[in-house]
Amino acid sequence: MAARPTIFVLNGPNLNLLGTREPEIYGTQTLDDIGAMLSERADALGLLIDMRQSNHEGHLVDWLHEAQASGAKAVLLNAGAYTHTSIALLDAIKSIRTPVIEVHLSDPKTRESFRHHSYVGLAAVACFAGHGANSYVLALDAAAALPL
Ligand code: CA2
């Protein structure tokens, strides 16, 4: 049987603390809860999830390269605050052919002005934001619909 296409789900700084603080902004689910939701949805879609989190920008860059090298179908990327600062992540997204979908729990465009600009968004193929944990599920459905 053919291997199931893999979707990398990459999470940036502080998202390991999800569910412990600021539930009014980020909800009450932990990153593990979101991973479980995504695995279940991925099963239904015939996909595999490879979910990771790091507080280090370079890890996210390396994992974007790995997504391409390993033939992943797509990347869901919640780069956390690096979304708004990281030209390195923008360059990494531009350096791979694997499509990257930007994900946010909150809607950064309705928050402080320093969150309005997204370097990730300059190269991502789509963005799902403001739906809490469901942003990830919507992004996974969009990834499933991408060609190949
Ligand atoms: O809404 C999102 O998903 C963000 O990517 C979350 C980032 C923020 O910097 C972006 O502007 C929008 C922050 C993640 C911090 O996560 C925590 C969650 C709970 C408790 C502490 C940190």
PDB file of N, CA and C in Angstrom, residues 7 19 87 95-96 103 105 129 133:
ATOM      1  N   ILE A   7       1.915  15.621   6.510  1.00  0.00           N
ATOM      2  CA  ILE A   7       1.816  17.070   6.713  1.00  0.00           C
ATOM      3  C   ILE A   7       2.647  17.426   7.940  1.00  0.00           C
ATOM      4  N   GLY A  19      -2.628  26.623  26.701  1.00  0.00           N
ATOM      5  CA  GLY A  19      -3.555  26.006  27.655  1.00  0.00           C
ATOM      6  C   GLY A  19      -3.233  26.346  29.095  1.00  0.00           C
ATOM      7  N   ILE A  87      12.821  37.217   8.947  1.00  0.00           N
ATOM      8  CA  ILE A  87      13.163  37.148   7.521  1.00  0.00           C
ATOM      9  C   ILE A  87      13.784  35.779   7.227  1.00  0.00           C
ATOM     10  N   SER A  95      12.594  29.118  -0.044  1.00  0.00           N
ATOM     11  CA  SER A  95      13.645  28.228  -0.548  1.00  0.00           C
ATOM     12  C   SER A  95      13.155  26.804  -0.775  1.00  0.00           C
ATOM     13  N   ILE A  96      11.938  26.504  -0.345  1.00  0.00           N
ATOM     14  CA  ILE A  96      11.400  25.141  -0.544  1.00  0.00           C
ATOM     15  C   ILE A  96      10.200  25.200  -1.484  1.00  0.00           C
ATOM     16  N   VAL A 103      -0.748  29.509  10.094  1.00  0.00           N
ATOM     17  CA  VAL A 103      -1.825  29.217  11.054  1.00  0.00           C
ATOM     18  C   VAL A 103      -1.643  30.096  12.294  1.00  0.00           C
ATOM     19  N   LEU A 105      -3.873  30.823  16.154  1.00  0.00           N
ATOM     20  CA  LEU A 105      -5.040  30.637  17.028  1.00  0.00           C
ATOM     21  C   LEU A 105      -5.867  31.919  17.080  1.00  0.00           C
ATOM     22  N   ALA A 129      -6.594  31.996  10.578  1.00  0.00           N
ATOM     23  CA  ALA A 129      -6.311  32.697  11.834  1.00  0.00           C
ATOM     24  C   ALA A 129      -7.610  33.104  12.502  1.00  0.00           C
ATOM     25  N   ALA A 133      -8.139  26.628  18.141  1.00  0.00           N
ATOM     26  CA  ALA A 133      -7.538  25.365  17.679  1.00  0.00           C
ATOM     27  C   ALA A 133      -8.083  24.951  16.315  1.00  0.00           C
TER      28      ALA A 133
END
